[in-house]
Amino acid sequence: MKLRERVGLNIRNERNFRGLSQEQLALAADLDRSYISEIELAKFSAGVPPSGGPV
């Protein structure tokens, strides 16, 4: 399993463990819901710029 897939799976597992929808996580993280979906499906890598905000 590639790192990108592992990160996406970990995010999905943690989100589900906390009982959050993708929409709820996206709102809390100030991200678009589709971006959360694409990270979970390993279509995009999650990244954090030096400022600590979303890419």
PDB file of N, CA, C and O in Angstrom:
ATOM      1  N   MET A   1       0.856  -1.173   0.000  1.00  0.00           N
ATOM      2  CA  MET A   1       0.000   0.000   0.000  1.00  0.00           C
ATOM      3  C   MET A   1       0.904   1.239   0.000  1.00  0.00           C
ATOM      4  O   MET A   1       1.826   1.343   0.795  1.00  0.00           O
ATOM      5  N   LYS A   2       0.602   2.165  -0.891  1.00  0.00           N
ATOM      6  CA  LYS A   2       1.372   3.398  -0.987  1.00  0.00           C
ATOM      7  C   LYS A   2       1.047   4.316   0.184  1.00  0.00           C
ATOM      8  O   LYS A   2      -0.022   4.222   0.791  1.00  0.00           O
ATOM      9  N   LEU A   3       1.979   5.218   0.468  1.00  0.00           N
ATOM     10  CA  LEU A   3       1.796   6.149   1.569  1.00  0.00           C
ATOM     11  C   LEU A   3       0.524   6.972   1.388  1.00  0.00           C
ATOM     12  O   LEU A   3      -0.237   7.171   2.336  1.00  0.00           O
ATOM     13  N   ARG A   4       0.267   7.432   0.176  1.00  0.00           N
ATOM     14  CA  ARG A   4      -0.930   8.234  -0.102  1.00  0.00           C
ATOM     15  C   ARG A   4      -2.194   7.453   0.249  1.00  0.00           C
ATOM     16  O   ARG A   4      -3.135   7.985   0.829  1.00  0.00           O
ATOM     17  N   GLU A   5      -2.221   6.161  -0.095  1.00  0.00           N
ATOM     18  CA  GLU A   5      -3.378   5.323   0.221  1.00  0.00           C
ATOM     19  C   GLU A   5      -3.515   5.129   1.722  1.00  0.00           C
ATOM     20  O   GLU A   5      -4.624   5.147   2.261  1.00  0.00           O
ATOM     21  N   ARG A   6      -2.383   4.940   2.405  1.00  0.00           N
ATOM     22  CA  ARG A   6      -2.403   4.735   3.857  1.00  0.00           C
ATOM     23  C   ARG A   6      -2.910   5.987   4.573  1.00  0.00           C
ATOM     24  O   ARG A   6      -3.717   5.906   5.491  1.00  0.00           O
ATOM     25  N   VAL A   7      -2.457   7.166   4.124  1.00  0.00           N
ATOM     26  CA  VAL A   7      -2.910   8.416   4.735  1.00  0.00           C
ATOM     27  C   VAL A   7      -4.418   8.578   4.535  1.00  0.00           C
ATOM     28  O   VAL A   7      -5.149   8.903   5.468  1.00  0.00           O
ATOM     29  N   GLY A   8      -4.887   8.339   3.314  1.00  0.00           N
ATOM     30  CA  GLY A   8      -6.319   8.442   3.040  1.00  0.00           C
ATOM     31  C   GLY A   8      -7.144   7.492   3.883  1.00  0.00           C
ATOM     32  O   GLY A   8      -8.195   7.859   4.420  1.00  0.00           O
ATOM     33  N   LEU A   9      -6.659   6.260   4.017  1.00  0.00           N
ATOM     34  CA  LEU A   9      -7.367   5.268   4.825  1.00  0.00           C
ATOM     35  C   LEU A   9      -7.378   5.675   6.297  1.00  0.00           C
ATOM     36  O   LEU A   9      -8.400   5.552   6.980  1.00  0.00           O
ATOM     37  N   ASN A  10      -6.258   6.179   6.782  1.00  0.00           N
ATOM     38  CA  ASN A  10      -6.193   6.619   8.179  1.00  0.00           C
ATOM     39  C   ASN A  10      -7.141   7.783   8.443  1.00  0.00           C
ATOM     40  O   ASN A  10      -7.800   7.828   9.489  1.00  0.00           O
ATOM     41  N   ILE A  11      -7.220   8.722   7.500  1.00  0.00           N
ATOM     42  CA  ILE A  11      -8.134   9.849   7.668  1.00  0.00           C
ATOM     43  C   ILE A  11      -9.572   9.352   7.689  1.00  0.00           C
ATOM     44  O   ILE A  11     -10.373   9.760   8.532  1.00  0.00           O
ATOM     45  N   ARG A  12      -9.913   8.464   6.759  1.00  0.00           N
ATOM     46  CA  ARG A  12     -11.277   7.918   6.720  1.00  0.00           C
ATOM     47  C   ARG A  12     -11.599   7.158   8.007  1.00  0.00           C
ATOM     48  O   ARG A  12     -12.681   7.331   8.584  1.00  0.00           O
ATOM     49  N   ASN A  13     -10.675   6.323   8.471  1.00  0.00           N
ATOM     50  CA  ASN A  13     -10.914   5.549   9.690  1.00  0.00           C
ATOM     51  C   ASN A  13     -11.117   6.463  10.890  1.00  0.00           C
ATOM     52  O   ASN A  13     -12.030   6.247  11.699  1.00  0.00           O
ATOM     53  N   GLU A  14     -10.284   7.491  11.020  1.00  0.00           N
ATOM     54  CA  GLU A  14     -10.411   8.424  12.145  1.00  0.00           C
ATOM     55  C   GLU A  14     -11.707   9.218  12.051  1.00  0.00           C
ATOM     56  O   GLU A  14     -12.391   9.437  13.052  1.00  0.00           O
ATOM     57  N   ARG A  15     -12.055   9.643  10.836  1.00  0.00           N
ATOM     58  CA  ARG A  15     -13.308  10.389  10.633  1.00  0.00           C
ATOM     59  C   ARG A  15     -14.503   9.530  11.035  1.00  0.00           C
ATOM     60  O   ARG A  15     -15.401   9.983  11.757  1.00  0.00           O
ATOM     61  N   ASN A  16     -14.510   8.286  10.587  1.00  0.00           N
ATOM     62  CA  ASN A  16     -15.604   7.379  10.934  1.00  0.00           C
ATOM     63  C   ASN A  16     -15.636   7.076  12.427  1.00  0.00           C
ATOM     64  O   ASN A  16     -16.705   7.008  13.033  1.00  0.00           O
ATOM     65  N   PHE A  17     -14.457   6.893  13.047  1.00  0.00           N
ATOM     66  CA  PHE A  17     -14.370   6.629  14.477  1.00  0.00           C
ATOM     67  C   PHE A  17     -15.003   7.770  15.276  1.00  0.00           C
ATOM     68  O   PHE A  17     -15.687   7.538  16.273  1.00  0.00           O
ATOM     69  N   ARG A  18     -14.802   8.989  14.803  1.00  0.00           N
ATOM     70  CA  ARG A  18     -15.350  10.164  15.487  1.00  0.00           C
ATOM     71  C   ARG A  18     -16.793  10.472  15.083  1.00  0.00           C
ATOM     72  O   ARG A  18     -17.395  11.405  15.584  1.00  0.00           O
ATOM     73  N   GLY A  19     -17.333   9.686  14.158  1.00  0.00           N
ATOM     74  CA  GLY A  19     -18.717   9.857  13.748  1.00  0.00           C
ATOM     75  C   GLY A  19     -18.955  11.089  12.891  1.00  0.00           C
ATOM     76  O   GLY A  19     -20.046  11.652  12.924  1.00  0.00           O
ATOM     77  N   LEU A  20     -17.946  11.498  12.133  1.00  0.00           N
ATOM     78  CA  LEU A  20     -18.069  12.689  11.296  1.00  0.00           C
ATOM     79  C   LEU A  20     -18.326  12.309   9.843  1.00  0.00           C
ATOM     80  O   LEU A  20     -17.786  11.323   9.343  1.00  0.00           O
ATOM     81  N   SER A  21     -19.119  13.116   9.178  1.00  0.00           N
ATOM     82  CA  SER A  21     -19.279  12.971   7.737  1.00  0.00           C
ATOM     83  C   SER A  21     -18.120  13.716   7.066  1.00  0.00           C
ATOM     84  O   SER A  21     -17.407  14.494   7.708  1.00  0.00           O
ATOM     85  N   GLN A  22     -17.947  13.486   5.778  1.00  0.00           N
ATOM     86  CA  GLN A  22     -16.936  14.237   5.048  1.00  0.00           C
ATOM     87  C   GLN A  22     -17.252  15.731   5.104  1.00  0.00           C
ATOM     88  O   GLN A  22     -16.347  16.554   5.215  1.00  0.00           O
ATOM     89  N   GLU A  23     -18.519  16.054   5.019  1.00  0.00           N
ATOM     90  CA  GLU A  23     -18.951  17.460   5.079  1.00  0.00           C
ATOM     91  C   GLU A  23     -18.573  18.090   6.418  1.00  0.00           C
ATOM     92  O   GLU A  23     -18.056  19.214   6.470  1.00  0.00           O
ATOM     93  N   GLN A  24     -18.816  17.384   7.505  1.00  0.00           N
ATOM     94  CA  GLN A  24     -18.491  17.908   8.831  1.00  0.00           C
ATOM     95  C   GLN A  24     -16.982  18.091   8.996  1.00  0.00           C
ATOM     96  O   GLN A  24     -16.528  19.099   9.540  1.00  0.00           O
ATOM     97  N   LEU A  25     -16.208  17.118   8.528  1.00  0.00           N
ATOM     98  CA  LEU A  25     -14.752  17.235   8.613  1.00  0.00           C
ATOM     99  C   LEU A  25     -14.264  18.399   7.763  1.00  0.00           C
ATOM    100  O   LEU A  25     -13.402  19.173   8.195  1.00  0.00           O
ATOM    101  N   ALA A  26     -14.814  18.534   6.567  1.00  0.00           N
ATOM    102  CA  ALA A  26     -14.413  19.621   5.680  1.00  0.00           C
ATOM    103  C   ALA A  26     -14.708  20.982   6.315  1.00  0.00           C
ATOM    104  O   ALA A  26     -13.871  21.890   6.258  1.00  0.00           O
ATOM    105  N   LEU A  27     -15.865  21.129   6.924  1.00  0.00           N
ATOM    106  CA  LEU A  27     -16.204  22.395   7.588  1.00  0.00           C
ATOM    107  C   LEU A  27     -15.248  22.677   8.746  1.00  0.00           C
ATOM    108  O   LEU A  27     -14.782  23.808   8.904  1.00  0.00           O
ATOM    109  N   ALA A  28     -14.943  21.662   9.533  1.00  0.00           N
ATOM    110  CA  ALA A  28     -14.044  21.838  10.675  1.00  0.00           C
ATOM    111  C   ALA A  28     -12.624  22.177  10.227  1.00  0.00           C
ATOM    112  O   ALA A  28     -11.914  22.918  10.914  1.00  0.00           O
ATOM    113  N   ALA A  29     -12.211  21.648   9.080  1.00  0.00           N
ATOM    114  CA  ALA A  29     -10.856  21.866   8.573  1.00  0.00           C
ATOM    115  C   ALA A  29     -10.779  23.024   7.587  1.00  0.00           C
ATOM    116  O   ALA A  29      -9.700  23.305   7.063  1.00  0.00           O
ATOM    117  N   ASP A  30     -11.912  23.678   7.323  1.00  0.00           N
ATOM    118  CA  ASP A  30     -11.987  24.774   6.355  1.00  0.00           C
ATOM    119  C   ASP A  30     -11.493  24.324   4.975  1.00  0.00           C
ATOM    120  O   ASP A  30     -10.683  24.986   4.331  1.00  0.00           O
ATOM    121  N   LEU A  31     -11.969  23.153   4.562  1.00  0.00           N
ATOM    122  CA  LEU A  31     -11.641  22.583   3.259  1.00  0.00           C
ATOM    123  C   LEU A  31     -12.930  22.241   2.521  1.00  0.00           C
ATOM    124  O   LEU A  31     -13.990  22.147   3.130  1.00  0.00           O
ATOM    125  N   ASP A  32     -12.822  22.014   1.239  1.00  0.00           N
ATOM    126  CA  ASP A  32     -13.959  21.583   0.442  1.00  0.00           C
ATOM    127  C   ASP A  32     -14.203  20.092   0.671  1.00  0.00           C
ATOM    128  O   ASP A  32     -13.254  19.315   0.789  1.00  0.00           O
ATOM    129  N   ARG A  33     -15.465  19.679   0.720  1.00  0.00           N
ATOM    130  CA  ARG A  33     -15.789  18.276   0.941  1.00  0.00           C
ATOM    131  C   ARG A  33     -15.184  17.389  -0.134  1.00  0.00           C
ATOM    132  O   ARG A  33     -14.718  16.293   0.133  1.00  0.00           O
ATOM    133  N   SER A  34     -15.162  17.859  -1.367  1.00  0.00           N
ATOM    134  CA  SER A  34     -14.618  17.040  -2.447  1.00  0.00           C
ATOM    135  C   SER A  34     -13.124  16.799  -2.259  1.00  0.00           C
ATOM    136  O   SER A  34     -12.606  15.748  -2.649  1.00  0.00           O
ATOM    137  N   TYR A  35     -12.417  17.752  -1.644  1.00  0.00           N
ATOM    138  CA  TYR A  35     -10.988  17.568  -1.369  1.00  0.00           C
ATOM    139  C   TYR A  35     -10.783  16.457  -0.341  1.00  0.00           C
ATOM    140  O   TYR A  35      -9.893  15.620  -0.491  1.00  0.00           O
ATOM    141  N   ILE A  36     -11.630  16.431   0.684  1.00  0.00           N
ATOM    142  CA  ILE A  36     -11.567  15.356   1.686  1.00  0.00           C
ATOM    143  C   ILE A  36     -11.789  14.010   0.998  1.00  0.00           C
ATOM    144  O   ILE A  36     -11.051  13.054   1.233  1.00  0.00           O
ATOM    145  N   SER A  37     -12.773  13.943   0.132  1.00  0.00           N
ATOM    146  CA  SER A  37     -13.068  12.706  -0.590  1.00  0.00           C
ATOM    147  C   SER A  37     -11.873  12.268  -1.429  1.00  0.00           C
ATOM    148  O   SER A  37     -11.505  11.093  -1.434  1.00  0.00           O
ATOM    149  N   GLU A  38     -11.267  13.207  -2.137  1.00  0.00           N
ATOM    150  CA  GLU A  38     -10.144  12.871  -3.006  1.00  0.00           C
ATOM    151  C   GLU A  38      -8.927  12.418  -2.210  1.00  0.00           C
ATOM    152  O   GLU A  38      -8.185  11.540  -2.645  1.00  0.00           O
ATOM    153  N   ILE A  39      -8.719  12.979  -1.032  1.00  0.00           N
ATOM    154  CA  ILE A  39      -7.624  12.517  -0.173  1.00  0.00           C
ATOM    155  C   ILE A  39      -7.916  11.099   0.302  1.00  0.00           C
ATOM    156  O   ILE A  39      -7.047  10.221   0.255  1.00  0.00           O
ATOM    157  N   GLU A  40      -9.144  10.856   0.763  1.00  0.00           N
ATOM    158  CA  GLU A  40      -9.501   9.523   1.253  1.00  0.00           C
ATOM    159  C   GLU A  40      -9.397   8.469   0.156  1.00  0.00           C
ATOM    160  O   GLU A  40      -9.067   7.316   0.439  1.00  0.00           O
ATOM    161  N   LEU A  41      -9.676   8.853  -1.082  1.00  0.00           N
ATOM    162  CA  LEU A  41      -9.599   7.915  -2.204  1.00  0.00           C
ATOM    163  C   LEU A  41      -8.211   7.872  -2.834  1.00  0.00           C
ATOM    164  O   LEU A  41      -8.011   7.212  -3.852  1.00  0.00           O
ATOM    165  N   ALA A  42      -7.247   8.566  -2.231  1.00  0.00           N
ATOM    166  CA  ALA A  42      -5.849   8.605  -2.681  1.00  0.00           C
ATOM    167  C   ALA A  42      -5.698   9.217  -4.071  1.00  0.00           C
ATOM    168  O   ALA A  42      -4.771   8.894  -4.793  1.00  0.00           O
ATOM    169  N   LYS A  43      -6.622  10.103  -4.444  1.00  0.00           N
ATOM    170  CA  LYS A  43      -6.481  10.807  -5.716  1.00  0.00           C
ATOM    171  C   LYS A  43      -5.530  11.986  -5.568  1.00  0.00           C
ATOM    172  O   LYS A  43      -4.899  12.392  -6.525  1.00  0.00           O
ATOM    173  N   PHE A  44      -5.469  12.560  -4.366  1.00  0.00           N
ATOM    174  CA  PHE A  44      -4.559  13.651  -4.068  1.00  0.00           C
ATOM    175  C   PHE A  44      -3.822  13.345  -2.778  1.00  0.00           C
ATOM    176  O   PHE A  44      -4.342  12.659  -1.906  1.00  0.00           O
ATOM    177  N   SER A  45      -2.624  13.878  -2.665  1.00  0.00           N
ATOM    178  CA  SER A  45      -1.880  13.796  -1.417  1.00  0.00           C
ATOM    179  C   SER A  45      -2.254  14.981  -0.552  1.00  0.00           C
ATOM    180  O   SER A  45      -2.400  16.097  -1.058  1.00  0.00           O
ATOM    181  N   ALA A  46      -2.388  14.740   0.729  1.00  0.00           N
ATOM    182  CA  ALA A  46      -2.623  15.835   1.650  1.00  0.00           C
ATOM    183  C   ALA A  46      -1.293  16.529   1.870  1.00  0.00           C
ATOM    184  O   ALA A  46      -0.255  15.886   1.972  1.00  0.00           O
ATOM    185  N   GLY A  47      -1.318  17.833   1.905  1.00  0.00           N
ATOM    186  CA  GLY A  47      -0.093  18.586   2.131  1.00  0.00           C
ATOM    187  C   GLY A  47      -0.368  19.751   3.048  1.00  0.00           C
ATOM    188  O   GLY A  47      -1.489  20.230   3.150  1.00  0.00           O
ATOM    189  N   VAL A  48       0.688  20.194   3.711  1.00  0.00           N
ATOM    190  CA  VAL A  48       0.571  21.334   4.601  1.00  0.00           C
ATOM    191  C   VAL A  48       1.691  22.302   4.256  1.00  0.00           C
ATOM    192  O   VAL A  48       2.869  21.945   4.315  1.00  0.00           O
ATOM    193  N   PRO A  49       1.335  23.526   3.864  1.00  0.00           N
ATOM    194  CA  PRO A  49       2.363  24.517   3.563  1.00  0.00           C
ATOM    195  C   PRO A  49       3.056  24.983   4.846  1.00  0.00           C
ATOM    196  O   PRO A  49       2.573  24.705   5.946  1.00  0.00           O
ATOM    197  N   PRO A  50       4.164  25.696   4.735  1.00  0.00           N
ATOM    198  CA  PRO A  50       4.883  26.142   5.934  1.00  0.00           C
ATOM    199  C   PRO A  50       4.048  26.930   6.923  1.00  0.00           C
ATOM    200  O   PRO A  50       4.288  26.880   8.104  1.00  0.00           O
ATOM    201  N   SER A  51       2.993  27.621   6.458  1.00  0.00           N
ATOM    202  CA  SER A  51       2.145  28.402   7.367  1.00  0.00           C
ATOM    203  C   SER A  51       1.241  27.517   8.208  1.00  0.00           C
ATOM    204  O   SER A  51       0.647  27.972   9.168  1.00  0.00           O
ATOM    205  N   GLY A  52       1.107  26.240   7.840  1.00  0.00           N
ATOM    206  CA  GLY A  52       0.257  25.333   8.595  1.00  0.00           C
ATOM    207  C   GLY A  52      -1.164  25.271   8.104  1.00  0.00           C
ATOM    208  O   GLY A  52      -1.967  24.496   8.601  1.00  0.00           O
ATOM    209  N   GLY A  53      -1.520  26.063   7.087  1.00  0.00           N
ATOM    210  CA  GLY A  53      -2.878  26.055   6.535  1.00  0.00           C
ATOM    211  C   GLY A  53      -3.028  25.028   5.433  1.00  0.00           C
ATOM    212  O   GLY A  53      -2.081  24.356   5.072  1.00  0.00           O
ATOM    213  N   PRO A  54      -4.223  24.877   4.893  1.00  0.00           N
ATOM    214  CA  PRO A  54      -4.445  23.902   3.817  1.00  0.00           C
ATOM    215  C   PRO A  54      -3.733  24.317   2.536  1.00  0.00           C
ATOM    216  O   PRO A  54      -3.464  25.494   2.316  1.00  0.00           O
ATOM    217  N   VAL A  55      -3.430  23.341   1.714  1.00  0.00           N
ATOM    218  CA  VAL A  55      -2.743  23.578   0.444  1.00  0.00           C
ATOM    219  C   VAL A  55      -3.720  24.156  -0.544  1.00  0.00           C
ATOM    220  O   VAL A  55      -4.832  23.781  -0.633  1.00  0.00           O
TER     221      VAL A  55
END
